[in-house]
Amino acid sequence: MRRSLQNEGVLLYAFTCGYITLPTSYFIGGEAGKTKVPACVFLIDHPNGLALFDTGFSDRFVGLEQGLGKIVDMPQEHPIAERLRAMEVDPADISWIINSHLHLDHAGGNHLLPNATVIVQDSEWRFGFSGEDGAYATEDFDTGQTIRRISGEHDLYGDGSVILFPTPGHTPGHQSARVRTATGEAVLAGDCCNFRRSLDEMRMPDQVYNADHYRGSLTRLSELRRAGAQIFYGHDPDFWATVPQGETLDLGA
Ligand SMILES: [Zn+2]
């Protein structure tokens, strides 16, 4: 990957880094059956450095058929380091990892980005060690990297192009990102909004950490969507099938 011009501003790329099959009600309340959903990862290419929004599942799931390996599908080319190399980006060149939260489908690739500073909400970092929620694996996120614990909104590059903002409810310290590119504004939702239908119908999963906070986060996203932002839903297989992988995203398309 090579920038053709220094003044292109922010470029955004999407990757699938593994899949998990879970009861559909984990994503949208009251529905029967199971759904196989993607783990969604974004590369943000800014003239002042590369950042990832989430890192998908760990490479330890490649070929694993026991335990969680029964529900996690991690093809060999899916770990984030492989995704980056496929587009000629050295994983060592990633400066920041923004973790929406620290569940294992979002922070599993952190250890593959050796020079990245991890940016996470302080409340999320503390909850990850509490042992209250089995979807956290400390081996995924307690990796010795520099951790920047923030509380509230954060302007990553100091120019308003990438704004992290709290969207709690799924977990205590969940955050999302607004990314301003030349073609429009993206909202990288993470798990505060799993499906497009979640927002269309303002529906929560059956189980959430805090329902009031979750509803508030959905409302915030709904306002951003109405104002013209394109929402990238956290785990929507149908929506995700329309998102080109590893190519510059055109938000005006
Ligand atoms: Zn998730």
Tab-separated table of C-alpha atoms and ligand atoms in Angstrom:
chain	number	residue	atom	x	y	z
A	1	MET	CA	0.000	0.000	0.000
A	2	ARG	CA	1.415	3.346	-0.954
A	3	ARG	CA	-0.035	6.809	-0.642
A	4	SER	CA	-0.184	8.548	-3.988
A	5	LEU	CA	-0.441	11.992	-2.378
A	6	GLN	CA	0.367	13.288	1.080
A	7	ASN	CA	-2.721	15.476	1.124
A	8	GLU	CA	-5.342	12.777	0.611
A	9	GLY	CA	-6.322	13.020	4.249
A	10	VAL	CA	-7.634	9.934	5.969
A	11	LEU	CA	-8.061	6.655	4.122
A	12	LEU	CA	-10.114	3.838	5.614
A	13	TYR	CA	-9.863	0.084	4.946
A	14	ALA	CA	-11.932	-2.850	6.236
A	15	PHE	CA	-10.982	-6.461	6.977
A	16	THR	CA	-12.700	-9.544	8.332
A	17	CYS	CA	-10.497	-11.149	11.000
A	18	GLY	CA	-12.386	-14.331	11.837
A	19	TYR	CA	-15.999	-15.337	12.441
A	20	ILE	CA	-18.001	-16.584	15.399
A	21	THR	CA	-21.300	-18.474	15.451
A	22	LEU	CA	-23.583	-17.578	18.354
A	23	PRO	CA	-27.308	-17.462	19.177
A	24	THR	CA	-28.817	-14.608	17.168
A	25	SER	CA	-30.346	-13.184	20.359
A	26	TYR	CA	-26.783	-12.335	21.487
A	27	PHE	CA	-26.839	-9.719	18.734
A	28	ILE	CA	-30.505	-8.746	18.476
A	29	GLY	CA	-33.031	-9.569	21.144
A	30	GLY	CA	-35.818	-12.095	20.902
A	31	GLU	CA	-34.674	-13.916	17.761
A	32	ALA	CA	-34.304	-17.673	17.436
A	33	GLY	CA	-31.515	-19.639	15.812
A	34	LYS	CA	-27.838	-18.909	15.385
A	35	THR	CA	-25.886	-16.525	13.185
A	36	LYS	CA	-22.302	-16.654	11.969
A	37	VAL	CA	-20.953	-13.115	12.237
A	38	PRO	CA	-17.703	-11.492	11.134
A	39	ALA	CA	-15.143	-9.868	13.429
A	40	CYS	CA	-14.651	-6.465	11.776
A	41	VAL	CA	-11.372	-4.565	11.753
A	42	PHE	CA	-10.496	-1.181	10.232
A	43	LEU	CA	-7.195	0.352	9.197
A	44	ILE	CA	-7.078	4.138	9.436
A	45	ASP	CA	-4.331	5.626	7.279
A	46	HIS	CA	-3.618	9.209	8.360
A	47	PRO	CA	-0.598	11.234	7.152
A	48	ASN	CA	0.618	11.262	10.792
A	49	GLY	CA	0.435	7.512	11.368
A	50	LEU	CA	-1.483	4.259	11.007
A	51	ALA	CA	-4.158	3.139	13.457
A	52	LEU	CA	-6.347	0.063	13.715
A	53	PHE	CA	-9.874	0.047	15.087
A	54	ASP	CA	-10.087	-3.375	16.767
A	55	THR	CA	-7.900	-6.338	15.844
A	56	GLY	CA	-10.302	-9.298	15.482
A	57	PHE	CA	-9.653	-12.783	16.756
A	58	SER	CA	-6.227	-14.016	17.787
A	59	ASP	CA	-4.169	-16.182	15.464
A	60	ARG	CA	-4.308	-18.840	18.210
A	61	PHE	CA	-7.700	-19.808	16.713
A	62	VAL	CA	-6.254	-20.793	13.330
A	63	GLY	CA	-6.792	-24.552	13.011
A	64	LEU	CA	-8.218	-24.813	16.548
A	65	GLU	CA	-11.108	-27.259	16.758
A	66	GLN	CA	-11.423	-27.678	20.526
A	67	GLY	CA	-13.201	-25.447	23.019
A	68	LEU	CA	-13.930	-22.020	21.551
A	69	GLY	CA	-12.492	-23.314	18.290
A	70	LYS	CA	-15.849	-25.042	17.776
A	71	ILE	CA	-17.608	-21.690	17.344
A	72	VAL	CA	-14.729	-19.508	16.119
A	73	ASP	CA	-13.689	-19.847	12.475
A	74	MET	CA	-10.288	-18.275	11.858
A	75	PRO	CA	-8.978	-18.888	8.336
A	76	GLN	CA	-5.211	-18.813	7.950
A	77	GLU	CA	-5.197	-15.506	6.073
A	78	HIS	CA	-7.455	-13.718	8.577
A	79	PRO	CA	-5.151	-12.733	11.471
A	80	ILE	CA	-4.638	-8.973	11.306
A	81	ALA	CA	-0.885	-9.315	10.698
A	82	GLU	CA	-1.606	-11.375	7.558
A	83	ARG	CA	-4.258	-8.918	6.418
A	84	LEU	CA	-1.778	-6.040	6.713
A	85	ARG	CA	1.070	-7.888	4.988
A	86	ALA	CA	-1.274	-8.719	2.102
A	87	MET	CA	-1.525	-4.986	1.461
A	88	GLU	CA	2.179	-4.359	2.002
A	89	VAL	CA	1.804	-2.821	5.438
A	90	ASP	CA	4.319	-3.955	8.058
A	91	PRO	CA	2.451	-4.784	11.310
A	92	ALA	CA	5.354	-3.093	13.128
A	93	ASP	CA	4.334	0.194	11.487
A	94	ILE	CA	0.977	0.400	13.252
A	95	SER	CA	1.203	3.250	15.775
A	96	TRP	CA	-2.141	2.903	17.552
A	97	ILE	CA	-4.742	0.272	18.312
A	98	ILE	CA	-8.147	1.646	19.225
A	99	ASN	CA	-10.031	-1.122	21.023
A	100	SER	CA	-13.787	-0.600	20.981
A	101	HIS	CA	-13.689	-2.973	23.939
A	102	LEU	CA	-11.540	-5.890	25.030
A	103	HIS	CA	-13.680	-8.942	24.178
A	104	LEU	CA	-11.783	-11.699	22.436
A	105	ASP	CA	-13.234	-10.951	18.993
A	106	HIS	CA	-11.977	-7.355	19.203
A	107	ALA	CA	-8.571	-7.467	20.912
A	108	GLY	CA	-7.252	-10.866	19.796
A	109	GLY	CA	-4.773	-9.464	17.298
A	110	ASN	CA	-3.304	-6.799	19.615
A	111	HIS	CA	-0.194	-8.883	20.267
A	112	LEU	CA	0.606	-8.975	16.537
A	113	LEU	CA	1.199	-5.194	16.448
A	114	PRO	CA	4.380	-4.873	18.514
A	115	ASN	CA	4.905	-1.106	18.354
A	116	ALA	CA	1.316	0.028	18.783
A	117	THR	CA	0.015	2.013	21.716
A	118	VAL	CA	-3.371	0.648	22.772
A	119	ILE	CA	-6.077	3.247	23.348
A	120	VAL	CA	-8.894	2.002	25.529
A	121	GLN	CA	-11.393	3.541	27.897
A	122	ASP	CA	-10.164	3.299	31.484
A	123	SER	CA	-13.420	1.705	32.667
A	124	GLU	CA	-13.068	-0.994	29.987
A	125	TRP	CA	-9.488	-1.772	30.953
A	126	ARG	CA	-10.439	-2.200	34.606
A	127	PHE	CA	-13.541	-4.305	33.835
A	128	GLY	CA	-11.502	-6.626	31.605
A	129	PHE	CA	-9.622	-7.876	34.660
A	130	SER	CA	-12.683	-8.221	36.890
A	131	GLY	CA	-13.475	-11.817	35.941
A	132	GLU	CA	-17.189	-10.930	35.658
A	133	ASP	CA	-17.464	-11.627	31.916
A	134	GLY	CA	-16.147	-14.762	30.186
A	135	ALA	CA	-15.686	-13.015	26.828
A	136	TYR	CA	-12.477	-11.395	28.074
A	137	ALA	CA	-9.182	-13.273	27.712
A	138	THR	CA	-6.425	-11.343	29.491
A	139	GLU	CA	-3.816	-13.092	27.326
A	140	ASP	CA	-5.277	-11.143	24.379
A	141	PHE	CA	-4.950	-7.657	25.825
A	142	ASP	CA	-2.489	-7.817	28.723
A	143	THR	CA	0.383	-8.019	26.277
A	144	GLY	CA	2.933	-5.555	27.645
A	145	GLN	CA	2.221	-2.933	25.011
A	146	THR	CA	1.898	0.702	26.064
A	147	ILE	CA	-1.691	1.244	27.193
A	148	ARG	CA	-3.248	4.687	26.970
A	149	ARG	CA	-6.298	4.682	29.232
A	150	ILE	CA	-8.712	7.454	28.341
A	151	SER	CA	-11.982	8.631	29.869
A	152	GLY	CA	-14.484	10.130	27.455
A	153	GLU	CA	-13.913	11.594	24.009
A	154	HIS	CA	-10.482	11.621	22.415
A	155	ASP	CA	-9.231	13.307	19.239
A	156	LEU	CA	-6.620	10.816	18.025
A	157	TYR	CA	-4.656	13.012	15.623
A	158	GLY	CA	-5.596	16.380	17.111
A	159	ASP	CA	-7.221	17.549	13.868
A	160	GLY	CA	-10.777	16.277	14.316
A	161	SER	CA	-10.414	13.551	11.697
A	162	VAL	CA	-10.686	10.610	14.106
A	163	ILE	CA	-12.750	11.092	17.255
A	164	LEU	CA	-13.203	8.299	19.765
A	165	PHE	CA	-16.354	8.566	21.859
A	166	PRO	CA	-17.875	6.413	24.594
A	167	THR	CA	-20.771	4.139	23.606
A	168	PRO	CA	-21.271	2.076	26.776
A	169	GLY	CA	-23.879	-0.594	27.407
A	170	HIS	CA	-22.500	-3.717	25.738
A	171	THR	CA	-19.611	-3.388	28.196
A	172	PRO	CA	-18.868	-0.608	30.718
A	173	GLY	CA	-16.163	1.084	28.646
A	174	HIS	CA	-17.204	0.449	25.068
A	175	GLN	CA	-16.194	3.162	22.595
A	176	SER	CA	-16.820	3.907	18.906
A	177	ALA	CA	-14.996	6.108	16.397
A	178	ARG	CA	-16.025	8.839	13.986
A	179	VAL	CA	-13.686	8.931	11.008
A	180	ARG	CA	-13.772	11.856	8.589
A	181	THR	CA	-12.472	10.971	5.133
A	182	ALA	CA	-12.487	12.925	1.895
A	183	THR	CA	-15.589	10.996	0.791
A	184	GLY	CA	-17.651	11.319	3.967
A	185	GLU	CA	-17.905	10.431	7.626
A	186	ALA	CA	-17.832	6.868	8.923
A	187	VAL	CA	-18.898	5.730	12.355
A	188	LEU	CA	-17.134	2.550	13.402
A	189	ALA	CA	-19.760	1.310	15.823
A	190	GLY	CA	-18.299	-1.853	17.315
A	191	ASP	CA	-20.740	-3.787	19.464
A	192	CYS	CA	-22.894	-0.860	20.557
A	193	CYS	CA	-24.841	-1.577	17.365
A	194	ASN	CA	-24.518	-5.087	15.972
A	195	PHE	CA	-26.861	-5.036	12.981
A	196	ARG	CA	-28.391	-2.409	10.727
A	197	ARG	CA	-31.743	-3.644	12.045
A	198	SER	CA	-30.574	-2.886	15.591
A	199	LEU	CA	-30.589	0.790	14.667
A	200	ASP	CA	-33.569	0.746	12.294
A	201	GLU	CA	-35.724	-0.849	14.991
A	202	MET	CA	-33.800	0.395	18.070
A	203	ARG	CA	-33.375	-3.160	19.318
A	204	MET	CA	-30.877	-4.358	21.874
A	205	PRO	CA	-29.421	-7.824	22.370
A	206	ASP	CA	-31.112	-9.992	25.007
A	207	GLN	CA	-28.194	-9.525	27.375
A	208	VAL	CA	-26.387	-6.259	27.863
A	209	TYR	CA	-24.190	-4.925	30.632
A	210	ASN	CA	-26.339	-1.818	31.102
A	211	ALA	CA	-29.596	-1.409	29.167
A	212	ASP	CA	-29.983	2.335	29.811
A	213	HIS	CA	-26.480	3.013	28.578
A	214	TYR	CA	-26.999	0.720	25.591
A	215	ARG	CA	-30.163	2.584	24.581
A	216	GLY	CA	-28.336	5.896	24.937
A	217	SER	CA	-25.539	4.675	22.671
A	218	LEU	CA	-28.037	3.526	20.026
A	219	THR	CA	-29.702	6.930	20.191
A	220	ARG	CA	-26.357	8.678	19.686
A	221	LEU	CA	-25.661	6.517	16.624
A	222	SER	CA	-29.108	7.170	15.269
A	223	GLU	CA	-28.446	10.936	15.469
A	224	LEU	CA	-25.121	10.541	13.682
A	225	ARG	CA	-26.750	8.468	10.945
A	226	ARG	CA	-29.474	11.065	10.482
A	227	ALA	CA	-26.764	13.727	10.168
A	228	GLY	CA	-25.306	11.816	7.224
A	229	ALA	CA	-22.641	9.539	8.680
A	230	GLN	CA	-22.299	6.015	7.346
A	231	ILE	CA	-22.562	3.545	10.210
A	232	PHE	CA	-20.387	0.434	10.115
A	233	TYR	CA	-22.443	-2.017	12.177
A	234	GLY	CA	-20.395	-4.227	14.487
A	235	HIS	CA	-21.404	-7.756	13.488
A	236	ASP	CA	-23.898	-7.564	10.609
A	237	PRO	CA	-23.109	-10.334	8.090
A	238	ASP	CA	-25.470	-8.954	5.423
A	239	PHE	CA	-24.187	-5.395	5.700
A	240	TRP	CA	-20.572	-6.557	5.888
A	241	ALA	CA	-20.951	-8.538	2.663
A	242	THR	CA	-21.394	-5.170	0.894
A	243	VAL	CA	-18.180	-3.672	2.330
A	244	PRO	CA	-15.124	-4.077	0.081
A	245	GLN	CA	-12.193	-5.699	1.868
A	246	GLY	CA	-8.692	-4.238	1.853
A	247	GLU	CA	-9.598	-1.407	-0.543
A	248	THR	CA	-9.984	2.288	0.147
A	249	LEU	CA	-13.566	2.722	1.342
A	250	ASP	CA	-15.568	5.252	-0.634
A	251	LEU	CA	-18.161	6.606	1.759
A	252	GLY	CA	-19.908	8.507	-1.006
A	253	ALA	CA	-20.597	5.327	-2.966
B	1	ZN	ZN	-18.005	-8.439	19.261
